[in-house]
Amino acid sequence: MISASKRILLFIFGSLTSVFAQSTLEQQFKFANQLFTHEKYFDAITELKRLQFFDIDNKFSFQSNYLIGKSYKAGAKFDEAVNYFTRAEMNSENDDDYFTSKIFNARTNILRRTTKQAEKILNELLNDPRFISKEKEINYWIGWNYIFSDEWEKAFEVFNENRLDTTLAELCKTVDDEMYSVNFAKYCSYLIPGLGQFYTGEYVSGTLSLGWNILFGYLTINAFIEDRVFDGIIIGNFLWLRFYSGNIQNAEKFAIQKNLQISNKALDYLQYQYKGEKP
Amino acid sequence: MLKIFYLIILLSSIMFSQQIDFQSPENIKLFADFLFCDNDYLRAIDEYEKYLVAVDDDLVQFKITIAYSSMNDCENAINKLGLIKKTSPFYEQSKIELLKSLYLQNIDSVFYAVAETLINSKSLYANNAYRLKNTALLLSKTELPEKESFLIPFEVEEKKTISDFYNLKKNPPYKSEALAGVLSAIIPGSGKIYTKDYGDGITAFLLTGLFTYLAYTNFEHDHPTRAWIFAALGAGFYVGNIYGSVASAQIFNAKVNFEFNEGVKLFLEDKKYFTPNYDFCK
């Protein structure tokens, strides 16, 4: 029989050793966190990995994986960040931890433009009954995901319907209004050559396109009227058709180019001037 | 009373020993080994360097070179390999690793000199160096030795592949640029067909023929302006096609060279540049 005093001693010994081991790990985590706060991401990752290596009981699994993910994300190493956010998610001990790591995973996916993956994660969260109270936050990132998918109209709808952010909603609406319809530019050039270019503001190109098509159209039709069928086929095929199809491709290209300029300008504003939370 | 005092001393010393000293050499090494096996070479190198400040360890020094080599940082790998001492158990391996890094950096006179020294030494890896040197020869413009002597260092299962590479190097399936041009001058488009550019060849033939015919019929029917336009177009296509056929032969030959070089590089990669297998992460 072990006497009561010995039992107490053993208990104190057992609990103190574990407390001391725990406290060094705690210190290590604080140190790594400090490095992260000071934007020393490379060193922060090293110290967090060290913590993980010595944390045999996985007491800091979630925190370390989560912070490593954030450090990689800050260093624009998105693949690694996604990997560590997924590990954090697997090691989460409560719903809040799970939600945070999932959201960061989605935000990193938005940044690396794997928007389908981000959409999947955000929809999973949206359909999860545990996170009904966080619907607004999820929708906010869904809106951002639409922005990075170049779907400004949908982004506007999300921001507007959920009354999430008026600045973002207005920006998305403006961008969507400014955007040119690629299909309209293309198909109206089928009807009147050069019209698609006029629609996108490329007046010189539109006028030239119209001029070439009128000229070669006239020459082709004239050749057929004068019974010079072979000449008509050759001019029609090698000149008129070439300029006609070129005009359609040109109109489509202009619309795509202009849309890219508009969305890049908006993204530039979001990156450097927008003050709200960003992915 | 004295018993309790001793107990307290013992207990407190045990308790403090439970604290993890992250910066002790043993723990640094353990952590570095973990990073190394996790392919996080940059951090592993940092940790190994810290460890080497406290302990002189040949294995760790060698692992640093392997880490640099794995990151394709040939310059640092070469520098570190130069520091491996003759007394190190990894001295032999360091020589073949040095040769590999030199090969990856640039196949030049230094590479060949180091290779020759290693081949002529009594090193365990002399034959590996011989194989690496001969394979590298396939990628250089140097004249190849006789096939039989070229194949000597290779293993039986490698001989077939190396023999094929050797034949391709000696007789590459090039297309003659001059012949391509002459063929297109005789029959428009035939030069491109010779260089296996079938689509372009047929199009060139049809277009040159068509414009020539149009020029001919327009001259015949007394439409000189149109006839001259078509004649100019036809001539343009004809000359352009001759030039294009020569260019097509050049592109074909460049493709042959590219595919050959890539094949040899893939073979070497597959063979790990004839370096030994290390079981550091078992």
XYZ file of C-alpha atoms in Angstrom:
561
model
C 0.000 0.000 0.000
C 1.292 3.387 -0.942
C 0.860 5.851 1.835
C -1.269 8.960 1.318
C 1.729 11.330 1.444
C 3.531 9.330 -1.244
C 0.440 9.409 -3.424
C 0.240 13.170 -3.088
C 3.910 13.468 -3.963
C 3.491 11.280 -7.045
C 0.483 13.298 -8.132
C 2.353 16.589 -7.720
C 5.326 15.173 -9.596
C 3.181 13.892 -12.460
C 1.192 17.024 -12.909
C 4.170 19.375 -12.582
C 6.268 17.580 -15.193
C 3.448 17.793 -17.679
C 2.866 21.444 -16.792
C 6.538 22.285 -17.372
C 6.658 20.487 -20.714
C 3.448 22.237 -21.665
C 4.795 25.619 -20.647
C 7.878 25.317 -22.882
C 5.620 24.470 -25.803
C 3.420 27.412 -24.863
C 6.492 29.661 -24.857
C 7.556 28.292 -28.211
C 4.128 29.037 -29.635
C 4.235 32.569 -28.241
C 7.675 33.043 -29.784
C 6.462 31.818 -33.185
C 3.392 33.989 -32.913
C 5.601 36.986 -32.199
C 7.647 36.261 -35.319
C 4.415 36.058 -37.297
C 3.233 39.396 -35.894
C 6.546 40.949 -36.921
C 5.986 39.590 -40.436
C 8.984 37.249 -40.198
C 7.040 34.507 -41.911
C 9.921 32.199 -42.846
C 11.177 32.102 -39.267
C 7.652 31.826 -37.903
C 7.066 28.713 -40.022
C 10.366 27.200 -38.833
C 9.495 27.755 -35.178
C 5.962 26.448 -35.644
C 7.261 23.336 -37.349
C 9.691 22.922 -34.459
C 6.758 23.209 -32.080
C 4.838 20.589 -34.042
C 7.829 18.254 -34.009
C 8.172 18.354 -30.219
C 4.457 18.547 -29.456
C 4.048 14.792 -29.068
C 0.554 15.090 -27.577
C -0.619 17.316 -30.462
C -1.760 19.979 -28.013
C -0.877 22.753 -30.463
C -1.815 20.980 -33.667
C -4.601 23.324 -34.635
C -2.867 26.572 -33.665
C 0.420 25.637 -35.298
C -1.103 24.383 -38.548
C -3.380 27.390 -38.719
C -0.546 29.856 -38.163
C 1.734 28.042 -40.621
C -1.087 28.309 -43.154
C -1.419 32.025 -42.480
C 2.346 32.511 -42.781
C 2.489 30.690 -46.099
C -0.530 32.703 -47.282
C 1.179 35.955 -46.301
C 4.236 34.837 -48.265
C 2.011 34.070 -51.281
C 2.812 30.347 -51.049
C -0.809 29.450 -51.624
C -0.426 25.717 -52.297
C 1.379 25.200 -49.002
C -1.117 27.486 -47.215
C -4.067 25.415 -48.450
C -2.282 22.271 -47.297
C -1.790 23.618 -43.752
C -5.304 25.085 -43.465
C -6.625 21.640 -44.358
C -4.443 20.133 -41.616
C -5.745 22.782 -39.184
C -9.267 21.881 -40.190
C -8.600 18.208 -39.443
C -7.112 19.083 -36.046
C -9.778 21.576 -35.021
C -11.210 20.942 -31.577
C -14.366 23.003 -31.825
C -16.730 24.487 -34.392
C -15.091 27.904 -34.278
C -11.667 26.498 -35.118
C -13.170 24.389 -37.883
C -14.978 27.399 -39.334
C -11.938 29.681 -39.198
C -9.650 27.186 -40.913
C -12.279 26.485 -43.586
C -12.785 30.190 -44.263
C -9.041 30.754 -44.557
C -8.807 27.774 -46.863
C -11.505 29.330 -49.069
C -9.827 32.763 -48.961
C -6.510 31.245 -50.059
C -8.275 29.409 -52.871
C -9.832 32.712 -53.958
C -6.398 34.315 -54.063
C -4.823 31.522 -56.070
C -7.839 31.697 -58.383
C -8.985 28.130 -57.740
C -12.425 29.643 -57.369
C -14.311 26.380 -57.975
C -12.603 24.903 -54.924
C -13.364 28.047 -52.902
C -16.998 27.880 -54.011
C -17.218 24.242 -52.887
C -15.810 25.053 -49.430
C -18.035 28.106 -48.954
C -21.155 26.243 -50.067
C -20.361 23.441 -47.630
C -20.179 26.001 -44.832
C -23.357 27.688 -45.996
C -25.235 24.378 -45.892
C -23.822 23.423 -42.506
C -26.476 24.018 -39.790
C -23.733 24.733 -37.230
C -22.846 27.952 -38.995
C -26.255 29.543 -39.613
C -25.224 32.507 -37.481
C -22.196 33.059 -39.708
C -24.151 33.222 -42.947
C -23.227 36.868 -43.510
C -19.525 36.198 -43.302
C -19.782 33.198 -45.634
C -21.763 35.251 -48.144
C -19.182 38.018 -47.950
C -16.495 35.597 -49.165
C -18.864 34.120 -51.730
C -19.142 37.661 -53.114
C -15.361 37.967 -53.244
C -15.155 34.594 -54.927
C -17.473 35.889 -57.672
C -15.223 38.948 -58.075
C -12.197 36.723 -58.634
C -14.249 34.538 -61.004
C -14.938 37.708 -63.022
C -18.674 37.369 -62.341
C -19.328 40.942 -61.222
C -23.114 40.798 -61.591
C -23.383 37.803 -59.270
C -20.975 39.489 -56.845
C -23.169 42.588 -56.824
C -26.267 40.463 -56.144
C -24.589 38.735 -53.186
C -23.297 41.974 -51.632
C -26.551 43.801 -52.288
C -29.082 41.167 -51.258
C -27.305 40.402 -48.026
C -26.515 44.070 -47.343
C -22.914 43.144 -46.719
C -20.841 45.992 -48.044
C -22.228 48.936 -49.957
C -18.843 49.999 -51.360
C -18.252 46.549 -52.794
C -21.826 46.306 -54.077
C -21.515 49.668 -55.839
C -18.130 48.781 -57.297
C -19.428 45.457 -58.645
C -22.468 47.193 -60.132
C -20.284 49.823 -61.833
C -17.918 47.213 -63.217
C -20.812 45.097 -64.438
C -22.406 48.122 -66.145
C -19.115 49.084 -67.774
C -18.454 45.574 -69.077
C -19.029 44.937 -72.785
C -21.048 41.985 -73.955
C -18.645 39.806 -75.902
C -21.495 38.000 -77.663
C -23.214 41.257 -78.642
C -19.943 42.641 -80.058
C -19.464 39.426 -82.035
C -22.981 38.959 -83.374
C -23.616 42.584 -84.327
C -20.461 42.385 -86.433
C -22.104 39.488 -88.275
C -24.936 41.852 -89.264
C -22.968 45.023 -89.994
C -19.207 44.638 -90.264
C -17.445 47.088 -87.936
C -20.433 47.544 -85.619
C -18.848 45.413 -82.871
C -15.748 47.613 -82.987
C -17.909 50.766 -82.797
C -19.682 49.236 -79.767
C -16.348 48.756 -77.971
C -15.217 52.288 -78.847
C -12.711 51.280 -81.520
C -13.986 53.669 -84.172
C -10.969 53.633 -86.541
C -10.879 49.865 -86.604
C -14.657 49.765 -87.110
C -14.525 52.210 -90.022
C -11.679 50.289 -91.672
C -13.515 47.020 -91.238
C -16.681 48.459 -92.755
C -14.710 50.000 -95.653
C -12.865 46.785 -96.553
C -16.055 44.742 -96.414
C -17.961 47.219 -98.614
C -15.106 47.277 -101.153
C -14.633 43.523 -101.423
C -18.365 42.893 -101.177
C -18.875 45.238 -104.108
C -16.082 43.597 -106.146
C -17.446 40.123 -105.465
C -21.042 40.976 -106.317
C -19.915 42.954 -109.352
C -17.904 39.978 -110.602
C -20.928 37.714 -110.333
C -23.168 40.307 -112.067
C -20.673 40.495 -114.919
C -20.690 36.680 -115.143
C -17.090 36.437 -113.973
C -18.018 33.608 -111.655
C -14.453 32.408 -111.049
C -13.263 35.933 -110.182
C -16.265 36.292 -107.880
C -15.446 33.075 -106.057
C -11.781 33.989 -105.697
C -12.374 37.579 -104.521
C -15.270 36.497 -102.323
C -13.336 33.614 -100.813
C -9.872 35.088 -100.401
C -10.697 38.721 -99.740
C -14.274 39.378 -98.681
C -14.686 36.280 -96.520
C -11.255 36.847 -94.965
C -12.062 40.449 -94.009
C -15.596 39.510 -92.926
C -14.455 36.741 -90.546
C -11.511 38.890 -89.411
C -13.965 41.659 -88.501
C -15.966 39.280 -86.287
C -12.854 37.946 -84.539
C -11.591 41.496 -84.126
C -14.821 42.683 -82.485
C -14.756 39.727 -80.076
C -11.088 40.347 -79.238
C -11.719 44.041 -78.527
C -14.619 43.247 -76.182
C -12.528 40.712 -74.250
C -9.586 43.114 -74.044
C -11.721 46.010 -72.814
C -13.407 43.791 -70.223
C -10.018 42.697 -68.957
C -8.929 46.314 -68.612
C -12.112 47.176 -66.687
C -11.823 44.229 -64.285
C -8.074 44.818 -63.776
C -8.759 48.453 -62.892
C -11.357 47.358 -60.347
C -9.039 44.716 -58.868
C -6.302 47.306 -58.652
C -8.620 49.556 -56.657
C -9.555 46.642 -54.387
C -5.919 45.773 -53.785
C -4.590 49.240 -53.019
C -7.469 51.452 -51.975
C -10.284 49.341 -50.574
C -10.124 49.442 -46.781
C -12.422 46.535 -45.912
C -11.434 42.923 -45.347
C -9.885 41.243 -48.376
C -9.104 37.572 -49.138
C 13.444 16.220 7.491
C 16.601 15.490 5.516
C 14.634 12.963 3.440
C 12.075 15.581 2.442
C 14.862 17.994 1.519
C 16.493 15.426 -0.789
C 13.115 14.604 -2.247
C 12.448 18.239 -3.087
C 15.879 18.609 -4.718
C 15.343 15.440 -6.771
C 11.811 16.384 -7.725
C 12.684 19.884 -8.856
C 15.656 18.697 -10.902
C 13.469 16.068 -12.617
C 10.752 18.650 -13.241
C 13.110 21.096 -14.872
C 14.616 18.362 -16.974
C 11.129 17.859 -18.451
C 11.358 21.240 -20.118
C 12.249 20.851 -23.781
C 15.466 22.542 -24.764
C 14.661 23.294 -28.394
C 18.123 24.676 -29.021
C 20.150 21.761 -27.682
C 22.316 20.233 -30.446
C 20.516 16.881 -30.209
C 17.099 18.472 -30.586
C 18.273 20.730 -33.399
C 19.546 17.677 -35.238
C 16.368 15.720 -34.642
C 14.283 18.600 -35.928
C 16.598 19.126 -38.911
C 16.322 15.437 -39.817
C 12.548 15.762 -39.712
C 12.651 18.802 -42.016
C 15.079 17.036 -44.351
C 12.784 14.041 -44.699
C 9.806 16.373 -45.132
C 11.648 17.838 -48.175
C 11.813 21.230 -46.446
C 15.467 21.510 -47.430
C 15.971 25.240 -46.917
C 14.956 25.042 -43.255
C 16.810 21.749 -42.795
C 20.011 23.407 -44.021
C 19.562 26.290 -41.543
C 19.111 23.831 -38.683
C 22.014 21.626 -39.744
C 24.252 24.702 -39.944
C 23.236 25.620 -36.384
C 24.023 22.066 -35.282
C 27.445 22.153 -36.936
C 28.416 25.165 -34.837
C 28.271 22.890 -31.780
C 29.149 19.495 -33.232
C 31.435 18.426 -36.058
C 29.409 15.836 -37.917
C 30.389 14.382 -41.303
C 26.928 12.983 -41.980
C 25.277 16.351 -41.350
C 27.797 18.085 -43.596
C 27.028 15.633 -46.341
C 23.275 15.975 -45.828
C 23.600 19.735 -46.302
C 25.125 19.125 -49.729
C 22.350 16.671 -50.601
C 19.770 19.258 -49.494
C 21.314 21.908 -51.751
C 21.522 19.428 -54.577
C 17.851 18.458 -54.091
C 16.909 22.125 -54.422
C 18.977 22.309 -57.647
C 21.189 24.915 -55.973
C 24.286 23.562 -57.716
C 26.571 26.455 -56.760
C 26.081 25.985 -53.020
C 26.134 22.206 -53.384
C 29.520 22.418 -55.130
C 30.888 24.803 -52.476
C 29.745 22.556 -49.645
C 30.981 19.389 -51.342
C 34.416 20.982 -51.506
C 34.396 21.155 -47.703
C 33.934 17.412 -47.196
C 37.128 16.119 -45.636
C 39.126 13.170 -46.966
C 38.625 11.445 -43.628
C 34.835 11.705 -43.919
C 33.012 8.403 -44.532
C 31.103 10.276 -47.249
C 34.182 11.448 -49.127
C 33.678 8.903 -51.928
C 29.998 9.805 -52.323
C 30.858 13.496 -52.264
C 32.946 13.068 -55.409
C 30.143 11.584 -57.488
C 27.733 14.148 -56.029
C 30.167 16.881 -57.074
C 30.232 15.465 -60.585
C 26.434 15.449 -60.690
C 26.251 19.086 -59.559
C 28.898 20.090 -62.094
C 26.919 18.336 -64.824
C 23.717 20.150 -63.801
C 25.545 23.458 -63.671
C 27.280 23.228 -67.026
C 28.885 20.514 -69.115
C 32.293 22.134 -69.508
C 36.017 21.415 -69.194
C 35.814 21.420 -65.373
C 33.143 18.705 -65.506
C 35.244 16.558 -67.831
C 38.394 17.111 -65.761
C 36.661 16.066 -62.521
C 35.071 13.109 -64.316
C 38.435 11.920 -65.683
C 40.057 12.222 -62.235
C 37.279 10.185 -60.672
C 37.297 7.570 -63.448
C 41.043 7.075 -63.111
C 40.882 6.888 -59.319
C 40.225 3.757 -57.328
C 36.956 5.213 -56.156
C 33.929 3.024 -55.580
C 32.059 5.320 -57.924
C 34.605 5.439 -60.739
C 32.274 3.490 -63.027
C 29.333 5.763 -62.105
C 31.443 8.744 -63.120
C 32.376 6.980 -66.354
C 28.689 6.416 -67.139
C 27.766 10.013 -66.308
C 30.611 11.353 -68.436
C 29.669 9.209 -71.444
C 25.984 10.148 -71.179
C 26.957 13.810 -70.924
C 29.031 13.377 -74.088
C 25.775 12.661 -75.923
C 24.646 16.193 -75.077
C 27.853 17.911 -76.149
C 29.243 18.679 -79.582
C 32.356 16.584 -78.915
C 33.058 13.702 -81.277
C 31.879 10.411 -79.768
C 34.327 7.516 -79.308
C 33.778 4.140 -80.979
C 30.471 2.537 -79.994
C 31.984 -0.508 -78.313
C 34.258 1.500 -76.058
C 31.475 4.023 -75.437
C 29.159 1.306 -74.095
C 31.745 -0.356 -71.833
C 30.826 1.268 -68.474
C 27.060 0.745 -68.770
C 25.040 -2.013 -67.152
C 23.436 -4.617 -69.427
C 19.911 -3.164 -69.038
C 21.172 0.337 -69.865
C 23.105 -0.695 -72.947
C 20.076 -0.906 -75.266
C 18.881 2.656 -74.458
C 22.382 4.109 -74.613
C 23.056 2.299 -77.873
C 19.875 3.855 -79.373
C 20.971 7.304 -78.170
C 24.402 6.710 -79.658
C 22.932 5.788 -83.049
C 20.647 8.830 -83.005
C 23.566 11.081 -82.141
C 25.749 9.615 -84.894
C 23.006 9.582 -87.541
C 20.298 12.048 -86.549
C 17.199 11.871 -88.772
C 17.722 15.438 -90.026
C 16.071 16.835 -93.144
C 18.305 18.668 -95.617
C 17.492 22.378 -95.814
C 18.895 22.632 -99.331
C 16.888 19.639 -100.553
C 13.699 21.073 -99.030
C 14.296 24.369 -100.885
C 15.112 22.652 -104.210
C 12.076 20.379 -103.975
C 9.795 23.367 -103.387
C 11.402 25.179 -106.296
C 10.552 22.245 -108.597
C 7.098 21.425 -107.216
C 5.677 24.089 -104.828
C 4.861 22.548 -101.439
C 6.886 19.350 -101.969
C 9.685 20.701 -99.718
C 7.215 21.037 -96.877
C 5.843 17.564 -97.496
C 9.465 16.304 -97.343
C 9.771 17.921 -93.884
C 6.482 16.226 -92.873
C 4.576 19.520 -92.837
C 1.791 17.996 -94.928
C -0.973 20.583 -94.380
C 1.226 23.534 -95.305
C 2.679 21.642 -98.266
C -0.721 20.883 -99.823
C -1.977 24.456 -99.180
C 1.166 25.954 -100.753
C 0.788 23.692 -103.793
C -2.886 24.587 -104.276
C -2.462 28.339 -103.766
C 0.595 28.689 -106.011
C -1.147 26.600 -108.674
C -4.355 28.612 -108.366
C -2.700 32.029 -108.664
C -0.551 30.857 -111.559
C -3.646 29.573 -113.334
C -5.524 32.835 -112.635
C -2.603 34.904 -113.939
C -2.401 32.697 -117.056
C -6.132 32.853 -117.899
C -6.259 36.627 -117.252
C -3.311 37.188 -119.612
C -5.036 34.929 -122.139
C -8.302 36.893 -121.920
C -6.515 40.207 -122.113
C -7.012 41.412 -118.536
C -3.408 42.557 -117.940
C -3.982 44.414 -114.625
C -5.681 41.508 -112.926
C -3.241 39.110 -114.550
C -0.249 40.971 -113.122
C -1.853 41.091 -109.646
C -2.382 37.324 -109.720
C 1.087 36.781 -111.181
C 2.620 38.821 -108.353
C 0.593 36.887 -105.785
C 1.608 33.589 -107.370
C 5.283 34.603 -107.450
C 5.047 35.729 -103.812
C 3.606 32.371 -102.789
C 6.208 30.514 -104.857
C 9.209 32.331 -103.369
C 7.671 32.366 -99.894
C 7.125 28.637 -100.114
C 10.773 27.972 -100.991
C 11.873 30.078 -98.019
C 9.221 28.423 -95.842
C 10.433 24.942 -96.819
C 13.998 25.781 -95.778
C 12.674 27.178 -92.493
C 10.490 24.091 -92.065
C 13.576 21.845 -92.424
C 15.395 23.955 -89.827
C 12.434 23.651 -87.440
C 12.282 19.891 -88.068
C 15.991 19.539 -87.234
C 15.662 21.704 -84.128
C 12.801 19.451 -83.007
C 14.957 16.350 -83.554
C 17.728 17.914 -81.431
C 15.291 18.986 -78.720
C 13.660 15.573 -78.453
C 17.052 13.853 -78.367
C 18.388 16.148 -75.621
C 15.200 15.794 -73.561
C 15.366 12.006 -73.924
C 18.948 11.885 -72.644
C 18.135 14.267 -69.769
C 15.122 12.170 -68.753
C 17.248 9.033 -68.837
C 19.809 10.667 -66.555
C 17.116 11.920 -64.213
C 15.636 8.446 -64.076
C 19.067 7.041 -63.226
C 19.548 9.760 -60.579
C 22.703 10.832 -62.425
C 24.315 7.540 -61.383
C 24.572 8.707 -57.771
C 24.034 6.151 -54.977
C 20.745 5.757 -53.115
C 20.834 7.082 -49.572
C 18.531 5.819 -46.843
C 18.622 8.907 -44.650
C 14.870 8.917 -44.132
C 14.196 5.281 -43.303
